[in-house]
Tab-separated table of C-alpha atoms and ligand atoms in Angstrom:
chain	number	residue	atom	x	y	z
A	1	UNK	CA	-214.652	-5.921	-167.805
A	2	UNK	CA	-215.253	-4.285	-164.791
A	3	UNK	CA	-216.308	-0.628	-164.539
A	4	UNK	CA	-213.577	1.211	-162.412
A	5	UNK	CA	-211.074	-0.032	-160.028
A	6	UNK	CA	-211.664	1.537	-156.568
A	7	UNK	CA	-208.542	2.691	-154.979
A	8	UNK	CA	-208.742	3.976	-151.227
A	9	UNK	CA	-204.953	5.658	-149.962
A	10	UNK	CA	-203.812	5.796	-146.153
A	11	UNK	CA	-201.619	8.469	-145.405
A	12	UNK	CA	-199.780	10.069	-142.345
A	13	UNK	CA	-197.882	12.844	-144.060
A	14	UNK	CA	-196.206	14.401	-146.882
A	15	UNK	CA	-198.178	12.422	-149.443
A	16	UNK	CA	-195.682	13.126	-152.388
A	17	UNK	CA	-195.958	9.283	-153.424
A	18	UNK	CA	-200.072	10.019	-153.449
A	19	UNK	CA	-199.043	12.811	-155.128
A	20	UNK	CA	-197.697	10.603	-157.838
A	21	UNK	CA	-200.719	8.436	-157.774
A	22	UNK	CA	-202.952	11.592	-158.204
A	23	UNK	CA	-200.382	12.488	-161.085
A	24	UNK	CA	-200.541	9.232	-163.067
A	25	UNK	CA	-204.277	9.517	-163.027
A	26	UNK	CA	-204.616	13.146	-164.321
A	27	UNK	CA	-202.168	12.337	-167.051
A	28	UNK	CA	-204.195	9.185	-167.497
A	29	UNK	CA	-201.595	6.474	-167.202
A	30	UNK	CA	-203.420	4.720	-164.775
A	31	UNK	CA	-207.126	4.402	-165.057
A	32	UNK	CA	-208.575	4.138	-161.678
A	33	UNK	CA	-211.238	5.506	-158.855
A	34	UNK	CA	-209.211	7.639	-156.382
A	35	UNK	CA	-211.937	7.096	-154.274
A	36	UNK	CA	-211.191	8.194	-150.267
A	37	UNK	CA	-207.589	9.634	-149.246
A	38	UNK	CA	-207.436	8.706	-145.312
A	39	UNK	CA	-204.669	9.996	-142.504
A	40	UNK	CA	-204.471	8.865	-139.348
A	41	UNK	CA	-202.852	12.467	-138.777
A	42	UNK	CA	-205.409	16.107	-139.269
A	43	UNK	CA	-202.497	18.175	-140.389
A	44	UNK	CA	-201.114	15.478	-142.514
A	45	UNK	CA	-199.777	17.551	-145.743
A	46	UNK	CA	-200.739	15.178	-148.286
A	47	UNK	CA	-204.712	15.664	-146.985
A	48	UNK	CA	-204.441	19.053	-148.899
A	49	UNK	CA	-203.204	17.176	-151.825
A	50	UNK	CA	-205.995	15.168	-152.125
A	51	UNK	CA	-208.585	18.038	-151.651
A	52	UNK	CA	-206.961	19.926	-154.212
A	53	UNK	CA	-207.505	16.881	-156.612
A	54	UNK	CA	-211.334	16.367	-155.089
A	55	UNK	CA	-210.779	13.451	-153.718
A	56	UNK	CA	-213.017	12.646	-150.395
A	57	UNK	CA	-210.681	12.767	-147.572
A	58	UNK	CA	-211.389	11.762	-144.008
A	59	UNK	CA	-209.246	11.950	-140.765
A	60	UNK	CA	-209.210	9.294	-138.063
A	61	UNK	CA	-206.861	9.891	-135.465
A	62	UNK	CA	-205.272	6.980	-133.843
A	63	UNK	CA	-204.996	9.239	-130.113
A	64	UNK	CA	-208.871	8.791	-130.181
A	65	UNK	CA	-208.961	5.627	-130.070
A	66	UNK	CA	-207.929	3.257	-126.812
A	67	UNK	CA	-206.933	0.378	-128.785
A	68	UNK	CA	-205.709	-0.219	-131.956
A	69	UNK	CA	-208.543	-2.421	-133.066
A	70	UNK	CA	-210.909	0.246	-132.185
A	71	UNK	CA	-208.846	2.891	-134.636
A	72	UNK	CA	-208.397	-0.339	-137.389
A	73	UNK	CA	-212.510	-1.183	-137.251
A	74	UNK	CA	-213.458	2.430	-137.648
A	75	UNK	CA	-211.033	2.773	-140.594
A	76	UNK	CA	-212.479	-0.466	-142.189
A	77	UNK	CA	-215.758	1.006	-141.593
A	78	UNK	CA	-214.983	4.095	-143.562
A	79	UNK	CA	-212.797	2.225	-145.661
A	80	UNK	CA	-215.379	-0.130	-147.024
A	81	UNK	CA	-218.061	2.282	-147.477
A	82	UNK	CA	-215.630	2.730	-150.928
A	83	UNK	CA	-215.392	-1.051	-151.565
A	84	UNK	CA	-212.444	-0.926	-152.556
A	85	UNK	CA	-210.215	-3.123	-155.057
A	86	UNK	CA	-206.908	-2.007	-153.600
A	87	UNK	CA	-205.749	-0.464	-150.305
A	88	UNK	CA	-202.888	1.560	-151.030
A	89	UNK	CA	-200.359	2.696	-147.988
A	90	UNK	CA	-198.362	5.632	-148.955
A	91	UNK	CA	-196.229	6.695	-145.799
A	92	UNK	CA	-198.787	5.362	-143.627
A	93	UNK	CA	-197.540	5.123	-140.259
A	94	UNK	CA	-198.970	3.172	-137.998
A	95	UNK	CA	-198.703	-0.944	-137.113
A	96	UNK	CA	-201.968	-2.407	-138.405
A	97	UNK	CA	-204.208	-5.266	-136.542
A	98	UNK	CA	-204.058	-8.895	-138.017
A	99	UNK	CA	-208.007	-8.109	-138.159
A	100	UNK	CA	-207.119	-5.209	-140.301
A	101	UNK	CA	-204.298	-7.352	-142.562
A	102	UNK	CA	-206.680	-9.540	-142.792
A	103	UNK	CA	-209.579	-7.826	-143.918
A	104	UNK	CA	-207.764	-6.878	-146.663
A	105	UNK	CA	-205.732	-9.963	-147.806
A	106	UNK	CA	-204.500	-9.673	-151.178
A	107	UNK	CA	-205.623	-6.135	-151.931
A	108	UNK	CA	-203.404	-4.234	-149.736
A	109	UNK	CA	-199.821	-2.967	-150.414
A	110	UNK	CA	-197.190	-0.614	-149.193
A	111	UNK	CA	-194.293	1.181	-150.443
A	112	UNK	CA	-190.903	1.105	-147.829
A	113	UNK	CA	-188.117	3.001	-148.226
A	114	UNK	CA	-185.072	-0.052	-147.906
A	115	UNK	CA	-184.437	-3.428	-149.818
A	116	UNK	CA	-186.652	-6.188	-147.961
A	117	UNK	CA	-186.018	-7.834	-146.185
A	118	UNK	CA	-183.493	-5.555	-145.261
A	119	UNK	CA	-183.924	-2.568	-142.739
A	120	UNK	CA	-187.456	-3.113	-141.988
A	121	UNK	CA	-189.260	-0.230	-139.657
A	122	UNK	CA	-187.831	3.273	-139.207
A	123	UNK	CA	-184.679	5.622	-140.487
A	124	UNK	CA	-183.904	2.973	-143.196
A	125	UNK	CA	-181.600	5.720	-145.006
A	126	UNK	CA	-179.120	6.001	-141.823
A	127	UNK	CA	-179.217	2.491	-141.193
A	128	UNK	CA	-177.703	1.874	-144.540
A	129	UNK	CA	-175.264	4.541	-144.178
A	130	UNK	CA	-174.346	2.730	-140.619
A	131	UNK	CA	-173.753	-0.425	-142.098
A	132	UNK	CA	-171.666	1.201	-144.955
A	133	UNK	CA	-174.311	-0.702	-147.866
A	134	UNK	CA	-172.830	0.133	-151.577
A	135	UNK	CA	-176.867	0.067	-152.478
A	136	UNK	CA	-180.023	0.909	-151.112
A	137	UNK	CA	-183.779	0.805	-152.669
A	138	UNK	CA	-187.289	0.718	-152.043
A	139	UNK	CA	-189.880	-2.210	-151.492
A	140	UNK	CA	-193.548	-2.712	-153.031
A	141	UNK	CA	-194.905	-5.566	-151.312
A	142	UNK	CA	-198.147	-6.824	-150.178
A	143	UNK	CA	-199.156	-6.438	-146.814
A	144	UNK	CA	-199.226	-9.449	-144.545
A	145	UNK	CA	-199.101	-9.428	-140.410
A	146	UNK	CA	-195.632	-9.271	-140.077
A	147	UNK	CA	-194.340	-5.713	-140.119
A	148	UNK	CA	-192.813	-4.626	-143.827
A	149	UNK	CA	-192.767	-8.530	-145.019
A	150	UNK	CA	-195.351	-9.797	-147.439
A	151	UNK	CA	-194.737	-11.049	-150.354
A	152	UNK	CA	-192.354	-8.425	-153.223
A	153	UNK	CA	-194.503	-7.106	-155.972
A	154	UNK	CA	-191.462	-4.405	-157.130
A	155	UNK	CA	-187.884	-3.257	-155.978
A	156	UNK	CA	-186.047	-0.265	-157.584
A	157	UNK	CA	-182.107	0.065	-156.496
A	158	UNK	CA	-180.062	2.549	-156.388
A	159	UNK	CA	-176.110	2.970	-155.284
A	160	UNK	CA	-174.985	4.680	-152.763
A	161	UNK	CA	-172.337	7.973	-153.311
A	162	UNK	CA	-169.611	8.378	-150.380
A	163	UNK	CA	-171.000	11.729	-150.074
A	164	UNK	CA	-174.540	10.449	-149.435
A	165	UNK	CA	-176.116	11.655	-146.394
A	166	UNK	CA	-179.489	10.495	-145.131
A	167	UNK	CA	-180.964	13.080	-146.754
A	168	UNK	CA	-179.891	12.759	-150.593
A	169	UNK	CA	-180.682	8.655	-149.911
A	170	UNK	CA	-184.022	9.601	-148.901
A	171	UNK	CA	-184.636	12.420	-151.701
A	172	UNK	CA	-183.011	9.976	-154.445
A	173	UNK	CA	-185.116	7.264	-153.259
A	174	UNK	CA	-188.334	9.345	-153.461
A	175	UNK	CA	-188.059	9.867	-157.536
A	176	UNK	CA	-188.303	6.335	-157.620
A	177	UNK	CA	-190.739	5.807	-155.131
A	178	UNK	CA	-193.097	8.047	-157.640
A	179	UNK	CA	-192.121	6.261	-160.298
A	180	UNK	CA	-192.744	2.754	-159.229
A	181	UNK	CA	-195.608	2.586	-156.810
A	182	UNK	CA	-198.241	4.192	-159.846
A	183	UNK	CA	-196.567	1.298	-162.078
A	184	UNK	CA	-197.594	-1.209	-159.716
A	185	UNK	CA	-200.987	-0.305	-158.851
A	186	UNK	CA	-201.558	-0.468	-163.059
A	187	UNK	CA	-200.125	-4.101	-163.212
A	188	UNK	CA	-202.515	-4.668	-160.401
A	189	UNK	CA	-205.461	-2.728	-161.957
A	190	UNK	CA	-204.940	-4.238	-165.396
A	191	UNK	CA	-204.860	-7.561	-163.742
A	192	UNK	CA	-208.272	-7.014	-162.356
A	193	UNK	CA	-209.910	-5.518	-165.349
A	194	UNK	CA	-209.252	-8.745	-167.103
A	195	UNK	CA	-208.798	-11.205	-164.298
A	196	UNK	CA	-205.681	-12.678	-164.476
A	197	UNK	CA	-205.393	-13.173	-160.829
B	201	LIG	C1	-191.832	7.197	-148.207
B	201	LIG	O1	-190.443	7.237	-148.329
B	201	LIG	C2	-192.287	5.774	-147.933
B	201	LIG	O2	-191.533	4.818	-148.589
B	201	LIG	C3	-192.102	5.688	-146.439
B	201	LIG	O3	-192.521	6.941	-145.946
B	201	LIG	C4	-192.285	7.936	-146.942
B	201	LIG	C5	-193.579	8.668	-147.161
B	201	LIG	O4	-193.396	9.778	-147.998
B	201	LIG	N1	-192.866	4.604	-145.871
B	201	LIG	C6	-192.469	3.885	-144.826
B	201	LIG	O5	-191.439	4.101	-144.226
B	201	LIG	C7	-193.417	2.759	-144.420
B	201	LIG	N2	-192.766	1.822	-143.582
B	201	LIG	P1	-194.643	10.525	-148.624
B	201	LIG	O6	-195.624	10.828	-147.481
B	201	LIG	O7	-194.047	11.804	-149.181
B	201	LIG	O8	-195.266	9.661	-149.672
């Protein structure tokens, strides 16, 4: 069995679903090595988080870079200093490289807040309001080139009230969010720890 299970988080803001990661650790439901919390943002909120858990935390910001290859190598470089088992984006916001994708094929996921392949990219909540959907959900999935495809590891539904705004979606969807994604990166850890891949 293998000793821990390196887990490296991207972030751009809140962080409440690394929040729920950090969470399921302290309460030791899942058993892995929060190892680096990264933002492509400085006064990303979810940073503080991960200090106040003492976790490593680094900031690259994206306006430094001119291209986004640039930004995506020096992430992998700081990335892979970790060697990480799983890459875990939580509200990170930014279009990756196919370098980047695949760099980490097969050990990188990502949470989104609408039914794939539904709704893919931004203001998912509204969007399902707009089109007067009777449910809505959120999307584990891995990562592949195409943006918010890749193949569906977990989706959680829920309905949608006529008094929904895009708001309550989005604060309904979150308590699910926190639920699921630490659930998912255990049937992925557990998998590794006894290689059942
Ligand atoms: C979450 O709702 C997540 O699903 C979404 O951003 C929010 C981040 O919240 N991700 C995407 O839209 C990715 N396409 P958090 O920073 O509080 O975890």
């Amino acid at each position: 069995m293998k000793k821990s299970f390196n887990v490296v988080v991207l972030i751009s803001g809140n962080g409440s679903n690394l929040q729920a990661i950090i969470d399921a650790v302290k309460a030791k439901e899942l058993d892995i090595n929060l190892c680096l919390v990264l933002s492509n943002k400085a006064d990303a909120f979810g940073l503080q988080r991960a200090a106040k858990a003492k976790i490593p935390t680094k900031v690259i910001e994206h306006s430094q870079y001119s291209t986004r290859l640039d930004f995506d190598l020096e992430m992998m470089k700081a990335i892979d200093e970790y060697k990480p088992d799983l890459v875990v984006l939580a509200g990170f916001m930014r279009i990756l490289s196919k370098e980047f994708v695949q760099h980490y094929d097969n050990r990188m996921i990502n949470i989104h807040p609408s039914l794939l392949p539904k709704y893919k990219g931004t203001n998912t909540h509204q969007r399902v309001l707009d089109s007067g959907d009777k449910e809505h959900g959120l999307s584990i999935h891995y990562v592949t080139n195409e943006l918010d495809s890749g193949p569906i590891l977990k989706q959680v539904k829920i309905t949608v009230n006529s008094d929904d705004t895009a708001e309550s979606l989005a604060k309904r969807l979150l308590i699910e969010e926190h639920k699921a994604y630490p659930e998912v990166i255990k049937q992925l850890c557990y998998k590794d720890k006894y290689c059942l891949k």
